[in-house]
Short mmCIF file of C-alpha atoms in Angstrom, two decimals:
data_model
loop_
_atom_site.label_atom_id
_atom_site.label_comp_id
_atom_site.label_asym_id
_atom_site.label_seq_id
_atom_site.Cartn_x
_atom_site.Cartn_y
_atom_site.Cartn_z
CA UNK A 1 24.88 -13.18 20.79
CA UNK A 2 24.22 -13.28 17.07
CA UNK A 3 21.39 -15.19 15.49
CA UNK A 4 20.65 -16.11 11.91
CA UNK A 5 17.64 -16.04 9.66
CA UNK A 6 16.59 -19.12 7.71
CA UNK A 7 18.41 -17.88 4.61
CA UNK A 8 21.64 -18.20 6.50
CA UNK A 9 22.29 -14.48 6.60
CA UNK A 10 23.16 -12.81 9.83
CA UNK A 11 20.57 -10.35 10.98
CA UNK A 12 21.68 -6.73 10.55
CA UNK A 13 19.48 -4.16 12.27
CA UNK A 14 18.51 -1.02 10.36
CA UNK A 15 20.90 1.50 11.83
CA UNK A 16 19.41 4.32 9.85
CA UNK A 17 15.99 3.81 11.37
CA UNK A 18 17.52 3.66 14.82
CA UNK A 19 19.06 7.08 14.27
CA UNK A 20 15.72 8.51 13.26
CA UNK A 21 14.05 6.90 16.22
CA UNK A 22 16.48 8.30 18.75
CA UNK A 23 14.53 11.53 18.89
CA UNK A 24 11.64 9.83 20.64
CA UNK A 25 13.57 7.04 22.21
CA UNK A 26 14.10 8.45 25.66
CA UNK A 27 10.37 8.61 26.17
CA UNK A 28 9.75 5.16 24.67
CA UNK A 29 12.56 3.53 26.59
CA UNK A 30 10.66 4.21 29.73
CA UNK A 31 7.96 1.71 28.82
CA UNK A 32 10.22 -0.67 26.89
CA UNK A 33 13.08 -0.58 29.31
CA UNK A 34 13.33 -4.36 29.30
CA UNK A 35 13.91 -4.65 25.59
CA UNK A 36 14.54 -1.16 24.36
CA UNK A 37 12.35 -1.79 21.30
CA UNK A 38 9.45 0.24 20.01
CA UNK A 39 6.38 -1.35 18.43
CA UNK A 40 7.62 -0.12 15.07
CA UNK A 41 11.01 -1.74 15.54
CA UNK A 42 9.39 -5.01 16.58
CA UNK A 43 7.18 -4.95 13.50
CA UNK A 44 10.05 -4.06 11.19
CA UNK A 45 12.00 -7.03 12.52
CA UNK A 46 8.93 -9.25 12.22
CA UNK A 47 8.43 -8.15 8.61
CA UNK A 48 12.09 -8.69 7.83
CA UNK A 49 11.83 -12.18 9.27
CA UNK A 50 8.73 -12.86 7.13
CA UNK A 51 10.55 -11.55 4.06
CA UNK A 52 13.77 -13.52 4.58
CA UNK A 53 11.90 -16.73 5.41
CA UNK A 54 9.63 -16.34 2.37
CA UNK A 55 6.54 -16.17 4.58
CA UNK A 56 5.14 -12.81 3.46
CA UNK A 57 6.21 -9.56 1.79
CA UNK A 58 5.12 -6.68 4.01
CA UNK A 59 6.80 -3.28 4.25
CA UNK A 60 6.33 -0.11 6.20
CA UNK A 61 5.65 2.82 3.90
CA UNK A 62 8.11 5.72 3.99
CA UNK A 63 7.09 8.75 6.04
CA UNK A 64 5.38 11.16 3.65
CA UNK A 65 7.33 14.37 3.34
CA UNK A 66 6.46 17.57 1.48
CA UNK A 67 9.69 18.66 -0.13
CA UNK A 68 9.98 22.42 -0.63
CA UNK A 69 13.62 23.16 -1.31
CA UNK A 70 16.38 20.94 -2.66
CA UNK A 71 20.01 21.83 -3.13
CA UNK A 72 21.93 20.10 -5.92
CA UNK A 73 25.61 20.64 -5.20
CA UNK A 74 26.35 17.58 -7.32
CA UNK A 75 23.88 15.34 -9.05
CA UNK A 76 24.69 12.42 -6.81
CA UNK A 77 24.21 14.21 -3.52
CA UNK A 78 21.03 16.27 -3.59
CA UNK A 79 20.33 17.77 -0.18
CA UNK A 80 16.79 18.49 0.91
CA UNK A 81 17.04 21.86 2.65
CA UNK A 82 13.40 22.44 3.51
CA UNK A 83 10.64 19.89 3.91
CA UNK A 84 7.62 19.23 6.11
CA UNK A 85 5.94 16.15 7.49
CA UNK A 86 2.71 15.37 5.67
CA UNK A 87 -0.28 13.43 6.96
CA UNK A 88 -0.29 9.96 5.45
CA UNK A 89 -3.31 9.18 3.30
CA UNK A 90 -3.13 5.47 4.04
CA UNK A 91 -2.06 3.12 6.81
CA UNK A 92 1.63 2.51 7.46
CA UNK A 93 2.03 -1.16 6.54
CA UNK A 94 0.94 -3.17 3.55
CA UNK A 95 1.98 -6.09 1.43
CA UNK A 96 1.12 -9.56 0.24
CA UNK A 97 0.58 -12.89 1.93
CA UNK A 98 -0.40 -15.91 -0.18
CA UNK A 99 -1.65 -13.59 -2.91
CA UNK A 100 -3.89 -11.70 -0.49
CA UNK A 101 -3.57 -8.01 0.17
CA UNK A 102 -2.57 -7.23 3.77
CA UNK A 103 -2.98 -3.73 5.20
CA UNK A 104 -2.58 -2.50 8.76
CA UNK A 105 -1.78 0.31 11.12
CA UNK A 106 0.09 -0.13 14.42
CA UNK A 107 -0.46 2.01 17.49
CA UNK A 108 0.45 1.91 21.15
CA UNK A 109 -0.94 3.50 24.26
CA UNK A 110 0.26 3.99 27.82
CA UNK A 111 -3.32 3.63 29.06
CA UNK A 112 -4.13 0.34 30.72
CA UNK A 113 -7.90 -0.04 30.55
CA UNK A 114 -8.79 1.43 27.15
CA UNK A 115 -7.35 2.39 23.78
CA UNK A 116 -8.09 5.99 22.71
CA UNK A 117 -9.51 6.29 19.20
CA UNK A 118 -7.60 9.56 18.83
CA UNK A 119 -4.67 7.35 17.81
CA UNK A 120 -6.31 7.04 14.41
CA UNK A 121 -6.98 9.74 11.87
CA UNK A 122 -10.09 10.19 9.79
CA UNK A 123 -8.19 9.56 6.53
CA UNK A 124 -6.78 6.28 7.87
CA UNK A 125 -10.27 5.14 8.82
CA UNK A 126 -11.43 6.09 5.34
CA UNK A 127 -8.58 4.12 3.80
CA UNK A 128 -9.43 1.06 5.90
CA UNK A 129 -13.06 1.33 4.77
CA UNK A 130 -11.88 1.30 1.15
CA UNK A 131 -9.59 -1.68 1.72
CA UNK A 132 -12.32 -3.70 3.45
CA UNK A 133 -14.74 -2.90 0.62
CA UNK A 134 -12.12 -4.13 -1.87
CA UNK A 135 -11.76 -7.46 -0.04
CA UNK A 136 -8.35 -6.74 1.46
CA UNK A 137 -7.27 -8.16 4.83
CA UNK A 138 -7.22 -5.08 7.03
CA UNK A 139 -6.55 -4.71 10.74
CA UNK A 140 -4.79 -2.74 13.46
CA UNK A 141 -2.11 -3.93 15.83
CA UNK A 142 -2.64 -2.37 19.25
CA UNK A 143 -0.09 -2.42 22.01
CA UNK A 144 -0.71 -1.63 25.66
CA UNK A 145 2.83 -0.57 26.32
CA UNK A 146 2.81 -0.57 30.11
CA UNK A 147 1.94 -4.28 30.21
CA UNK A 148 3.52 -5.12 26.82
CA UNK A 149 0.37 -6.75 25.52
CA UNK A 150 -0.28 -6.77 21.78
CA UNK A 151 -3.62 -7.38 20.07
CA UNK A 152 -4.76 -7.71 16.50
CA UNK A 153 -8.16 -6.13 15.89
CA UNK A 154 -9.76 -6.49 12.48
CA UNK A 155 -10.66 -3.23 10.77
CA UNK A 156 -14.32 -4.20 10.65
CA UNK A 157 -14.44 -3.96 14.47
CA UNK A 158 -12.41 -0.77 14.64
CA UNK A 159 -14.80 0.80 12.16
CA UNK A 160 -17.74 -0.11 14.40
CA UNK A 161 -16.08 1.53 17.43
CA UNK A 162 -15.29 4.57 15.30
CA UNK A 163 -18.92 4.72 14.21
CA UNK A 164 -20.04 4.48 17.84
CA UNK A 165 -17.83 7.47 18.67
CA UNK A 166 -19.27 9.46 15.79
CA UNK A 167 -22.76 8.69 17.07
CA UNK A 168 -21.87 10.30 20.39
CA UNK A 169 -20.46 7.21 22.10
CA UNK A 170 -17.16 6.77 23.94
CA UNK A 171 -13.94 8.02 22.35
CA UNK A 172 -12.01 4.85 23.12
CA UNK A 173 -12.23 1.07 22.92
CA UNK A 174 -12.22 -0.61 26.33
CA UNK A 175 -9.60 -3.25 26.85
CA UNK A 176 -12.41 -5.72 27.51
CA UNK A 177 -13.82 -4.98 24.05
CA UNK A 178 -10.40 -5.48 22.49
CA UNK A 179 -10.02 -8.83 24.24
CA UNK A 180 -13.52 -9.88 23.13
CA UNK A 181 -13.28 -8.74 19.50
CA UNK A 182 -9.55 -8.91 18.92
CA UNK A 183 -6.83 -11.53 19.21
CA UNK A 184 -3.95 -11.51 21.62
CA UNK A 185 -0.55 -11.91 19.94
CA UNK A 186 1.96 -13.48 22.34
CA UNK A 187 5.35 -11.79 22.04
CA UNK A 188 7.95 -14.13 20.61
CA UNK A 189 11.62 -14.18 19.93
CA UNK A 190 11.56 -14.64 16.20
CA UNK A 191 9.28 -13.37 14.84
CA UNK A 192 8.57 -10.98 17.67
CA UNK A 193 4.96 -10.21 16.77
CA UNK A 194 3.68 -13.15 14.75
CA UNK A 195 0.52 -11.53 13.40
CA UNK A 196 0.44 -13.76 10.31
CA UNK A 197 -0.45 -16.67 12.56
CA UNK A 198 -3.65 -14.84 13.55
CA UNK A 199 -4.36 -14.08 9.88
CA UNK A 200 -3.94 -17.77 9.07
CA UNK A 201 -6.46 -18.60 11.76
CA UNK A 202 -8.97 -15.89 10.83
CA UNK A 203 -8.91 -16.49 7.09
CA UNK A 204 -8.08 -20.21 7.08
CA UNK A 205 -5.06 -19.63 4.89
CA UNK A 206 -2.93 -22.54 6.11
CA UNK B 1 -14.58 22.33 -18.22
CA UNK B 2 -15.30 20.41 -15.03
CA UNK B 3 -16.08 16.73 -14.95
CA UNK B 4 -17.38 14.48 -12.21
CA UNK B 5 -16.46 11.12 -10.84
CA UNK B 6 -19.11 8.41 -10.41
CA UNK B 7 -19.49 9.28 -6.74
CA UNK B 8 -20.80 12.68 -7.77
CA UNK B 9 -17.79 14.56 -6.47
CA UNK B 10 -15.99 17.05 -8.63
CA UNK B 11 -12.44 16.07 -9.47
CA UNK B 12 -9.86 18.13 -7.57
CA UNK B 13 -6.27 17.70 -8.74
CA UNK B 14 -3.54 17.32 -6.13
CA UNK B 15 -2.06 20.80 -6.14
CA UNK B 16 0.69 19.78 -3.75
CA UNK B 17 1.94 17.12 -6.11
CA UNK B 18 1.85 19.57 -8.98
CA UNK B 19 4.08 21.96 -7.06
CA UNK B 20 6.59 19.22 -6.38
CA UNK B 21 6.52 18.15 -9.98
CA UNK B 22 7.25 21.62 -11.35
CA UNK B 23 10.94 21.16 -10.74
CA UNK B 24 11.21 18.56 -13.48
CA UNK B 25 8.35 19.73 -15.57
CA UNK B 26 10.14 21.81 -18.15
CA UNK B 27 12.11 18.82 -19.28
CA UNK B 28 9.12 16.48 -19.27
CA UNK B 29 6.90 18.97 -21.05
CA UNK B 30 9.06 18.57 -24.10
CA UNK B 31 7.89 15.01 -24.66
CA UNK B 32 4.38 15.54 -23.28
CA UNK B 33 3.74 18.85 -24.96
CA UNK B 34 0.31 17.75 -26.11
CA UNK B 35 -0.99 17.02 -22.66
CA UNK B 36 1.61 18.33 -20.25
CA UNK B 37 1.25 15.22 -18.09
CA UNK B 38 3.94 12.88 -16.84
CA UNK B 39 3.44 9.15 -16.54
CA UNK B 40 3.31 9.58 -12.78
CA UNK B 41 0.61 12.21 -13.00
CA UNK B 42 -1.42 10.03 -15.36
CA UNK B 43 -1.15 7.09 -12.98
CA UNK B 44 -2.03 9.19 -9.95
CA UNK B 45 -5.17 10.38 -11.70
CA UNK B 46 -5.96 6.85 -12.81
CA UNK B 47 -5.57 5.58 -9.25
CA UNK B 48 -7.69 8.41 -7.90
CA UNK B 49 -10.37 7.51 -10.40
CA UNK B 50 -10.18 3.84 -9.34
CA UNK B 51 -10.42 4.89 -5.68
CA UNK B 52 -13.35 7.28 -6.08
CA UNK B 53 -15.27 4.87 -8.29
CA UNK B 54 -14.68 1.98 -5.86
CA UNK B 55 -12.81 0.02 -8.53
CA UNK B 56 -9.50 -0.52 -6.70
CA UNK B 57 -7.39 0.95 -3.89
CA UNK B 58 -3.92 1.63 -5.25
CA UNK B 59 -1.52 4.32 -4.02
CA UNK B 60 1.92 5.55 -4.89
CA UNK B 61 4.29 5.16 -1.98
CA UNK B 62 5.90 8.30 -0.61
CA UNK B 63 9.45 9.05 -1.76
CA UNK B 64 11.78 7.55 0.85
CA UNK B 65 13.79 10.24 2.57
CA UNK B 66 16.58 9.93 5.11
CA UNK B 67 15.92 12.68 7.63
CA UNK B 68 19.05 13.99 9.33
CA UNK B 69 18.08 17.27 10.97
CA UNK B 70 14.70 18.59 12.09
CA UNK B 71 13.94 21.98 13.55
CA UNK B 72 11.03 22.26 15.98
CA UNK B 73 10.18 25.96 16.21
CA UNK B 74 6.73 24.94 17.40
CA UNK B 75 5.36 21.45 17.81
CA UNK B 76 2.90 21.94 14.99
CA UNK B 77 5.37 23.08 12.39
CA UNK B 78 8.47 20.91 12.46
CA UNK B 79 10.81 21.85 9.61
CA UNK B 80 13.11 19.25 8.10
CA UNK B 81 16.38 21.14 7.57
CA UNK B 82 18.56 18.36 6.20
CA UNK B 83 17.48 15.19 4.47
CA UNK B 84 18.57 12.97 1.60
CA UNK B 85 16.81 10.90 -1.01
CA UNK B 86 17.04 7.20 -0.25
CA UNK B 87 16.80 4.32 -2.70
CA UNK B 88 13.40 2.69 -2.43
CA UNK B 89 13.45 -0.95 -1.32
CA UNK B 90 10.22 -1.74 -3.15
CA UNK B 91 8.31 -0.67 -6.22
CA UNK B 92 6.41 2.62 -6.24
CA UNK B 93 2.80 1.50 -6.47
CA UNK B 94 0.80 -1.09 -4.60
CA UNK B 95 -2.68 -1.80 -3.35
CA UNK B 96 -5.67 -4.08 -3.56
CA UNK B 97 -8.06 -5.09 -6.32
CA UNK B 98 -10.80 -7.63 -5.56
CA UNK B 99 -8.82 -8.87 -2.57
CA UNK B 100 -5.70 -9.46 -4.68
CA UNK B 101 -2.41 -7.76 -4.02
CA UNK B 102 -1.34 -5.44 -6.86
CA UNK B 103 2.25 -4.21 -7.15
CA UNK B 104 3.93 -2.32 -9.95
CA UNK B 105 6.62 0.06 -11.06
CA UNK B 106 6.20 2.65 -13.82
CA UNK B 107 8.99 3.86 -16.08
CA UNK B 108 9.33 5.82 -19.27
CA UNK B 109 11.99 6.12 -21.94
CA UNK B 110 12.71 8.48 -24.80
CA UNK B 111 14.10 5.60 -26.83
CA UNK B 112 11.86 4.35 -29.60
CA UNK B 113 13.00 0.82 -30.37
CA UNK B 114 13.93 -0.61 -26.96
CA UNK B 115 13.47 -0.11 -23.22
CA UNK B 116 16.75 0.06 -21.24
CA UNK B 117 16.82 -2.24 -18.22
CA UNK B 118 18.88 0.40 -16.41
CA UNK B 119 15.50 1.94 -15.54
CA UNK B 120 15.17 -0.73 -12.87
CA UNK B 121 17.29 -1.27 -9.80
CA UNK B 122 18.49 -4.56 -8.41
CA UNK B 123 16.43 -4.14 -5.22
CA UNK B 124 13.25 -3.50 -7.19
CA UNK B 125 13.85 -6.66 -9.19
CA UNK B 126 14.40 -8.52 -5.93
CA UNK B 127 11.18 -7.11 -4.53
CA UNK B 128 9.26 -8.18 -7.65
CA UNK B 129 10.71 -11.69 -7.30
CA UNK B 130 9.42 -11.83 -3.72
CA UNK B 131 5.97 -10.57 -4.71
CA UNK B 132 5.65 -13.08 -7.55
CA UNK B 133 6.72 -15.90 -5.18
CA UNK B 134 4.03 -14.76 -2.73
CA UNK B 135 1.33 -14.92 -5.40
CA UNK B 136 0.91 -11.18 -5.83
CA UNK B 137 -0.03 -9.60 -9.15
CA UNK B 138 3.15 -7.83 -10.19
CA UNK B 139 4.01 -5.93 -13.34
CA UNK B 140 5.64 -2.85 -14.83
CA UNK B 141 4.03 -0.08 -16.82
CA UNK B 142 6.36 1.06 -19.58
CA UNK B 143 5.89 4.21 -21.59
CA UNK B 144 7.63 5.10 -24.82
CA UNK B 145 7.31 8.82 -24.32
CA UNK B 146 8.15 10.03 -27.81
CA UNK B 147 5.22 8.09 -29.30
CA UNK B 148 3.09 8.12 -26.11
CA UNK B 149 2.63 4.37 -26.12
CA UNK B 150 2.05 2.56 -22.83
CA UNK B 151 2.49 -1.15 -22.18
CA UNK B 152 1.88 -3.44 -19.24
CA UNK B 153 4.52 -6.15 -18.91
CA UNK B 154 4.11 -8.79 -16.22
CA UNK B 155 7.00 -9.09 -13.78
CA UNK B 156 7.60 -12.70 -14.78
CA UNK B 157 8.66 -11.51 -18.24
CA UNK B 158 10.72 -8.60 -16.93
CA UNK B 159 12.55 -11.03 -14.66
CA UNK B 160 13.41 -13.20 -17.66
CA UNK B 161 14.86 -10.23 -19.56
CA UNK B 162 16.78 -9.22 -16.43
CA UNK B 163 18.12 -12.75 -16.18
CA UNK B 164 19.16 -12.65 -19.84
CA UNK B 165 21.11 -9.44 -19.17
CA UNK B 166 22.83 -11.02 -16.17
CA UNK B 167 23.82 -13.94 -18.37
CA UNK B 168 25.61 -11.58 -20.72
CA UNK B 169 22.67 -10.77 -22.99
CA UNK B 170 21.36 -7.37 -24.09
CA UNK B 171 20.83 -4.61 -21.56
CA UNK B 172 17.40 -3.68 -22.83
CA UNK B 173 14.09 -5.14 -23.93
CA UNK B 174 13.33 -4.58 -27.60
CA UNK B 175 10.02 -2.93 -28.37
CA UNK B 176 9.13 -6.01 -30.37
CA UNK B 177 9.59 -8.15 -27.26
CA UNK B 178 7.41 -5.79 -25.25
CA UNK B 179 4.68 -5.96 -27.86
CA UNK B 180 4.93 -9.76 -27.93
CA UNK B 181 5.04 -10.37 -24.18
CA UNK B 182 3.25 -7.30 -22.87
CA UNK B 183 -0.09 -5.64 -23.40
CA UNK B 184 -0.71 -2.29 -25.00
CA UNK B 185 -2.81 0.06 -22.85
CA UNK B 186 -4.68 2.55 -25.02
CA UNK B 187 -4.63 6.02 -23.45
CA UNK B 188 -8.07 7.09 -22.34
CA UNK B 189 -9.73 10.13 -20.94
CA UNK B 190 -10.94 8.70 -17.67
CA UNK B 191 -9.20 6.66 -16.48
CA UNK B 192 -6.16 7.73 -18.47
CA UNK B 193 -4.22 4.47 -18.18
CA UNK B 194 -6.74 1.72 -17.55
CA UNK B 195 -4.32 -0.99 -16.46
CA UNK B 196 -6.94 -2.78 -14.34
CA UNK B 197 -8.69 -3.79 -17.57
CA UNK B 198 -5.54 -5.71 -18.56
CA UNK B 199 -5.38 -7.29 -15.09
CA UNK B 200 -9.01 -8.38 -15.45
CA UNK B 201 -8.15 -10.01 -18.74
CA UNK B 202 -4.93 -11.66 -17.56
CA UNK B 203 -6.30 -13.03 -14.29
CA UNK B 204 -9.95 -13.51 -15.32
CA UNK B 205 -11.12 -11.31 -12.47
CA UNK B 206 -14.28 -9.95 -14.09
#
């Protein structure tokens, strides 16, 4: 079955990304066997839907790579021969919605009763602190993969749980705490993860 | 001589970036012989200054790379053995200033009387159109490298010149037009290219 976006164009999935993802897919397929989609794929499709429908402009940043050696057989076909994955200094997703700056990170866990804070890195937390201070709309999208439940948790809460950990407290957020402080995002067909609806509600942007 | 940012920390240049940049440096040094800095380096330092002084949170996006082959000798040291440069689907810089979404592209030319529109790609123009429609603050930073003059030109003007080209008009923006429609950014010591000052002026954000 083929479906169409509001601009009348047929949806074409990003093959290239699929190729890249295949490395980890076997493992992921286990938890997403019903749909065969990772959280990242769902968000990419959601963002593409937002873009094509004129709702928001939000992109995933490229994976940061430290390039060491490049071969230039011809100018038009430079081949990177040696490179390394670098730690990102920011979150993965950002963009604009109604003039506002949107910034978020997306993570999933196989745990069922809590979300380990080890999913986040110190530099990402630092970045979120900066964004919040600058008045940006900043949050995380958390997926409990075994039950396919997705939550939006504002950065301000995540930062508090991070702080608690640094003060000797627990190294995870309980699911109860996520339910209390966050917002459940029901999985949809199109868009799949309609997080902008939560942003509308939280910031009264409609 | 060492100098300090307002947060009291000593400035540490990004060595890694410098290494990457060395490839193209010889060529660039010719036009930047006085300072040995590229436009990208100047903007990175400017953005770092904005970040450390709490003025704005703006980052350059990583170079998009299509990874084809990765070697995993050990888990901690994956080596990318084959990869290719991909065309970016957005502009290079974005972030947040006083809650507003900031988005820009930076380009330089050795020409002295006009700025060739071939410096921009169709998809970047498309992205800028989307950002403008979404109420983001979108612009380009243009440098005439031979005279070391830097201008900020709002996307709305760039889009008009692009449109003119598509309607059979000239394939560049004359320097006169840039002076008339854009805003000269005097080069400073710290920050080097204080584009936020122009944004303050244009959008009355102070």
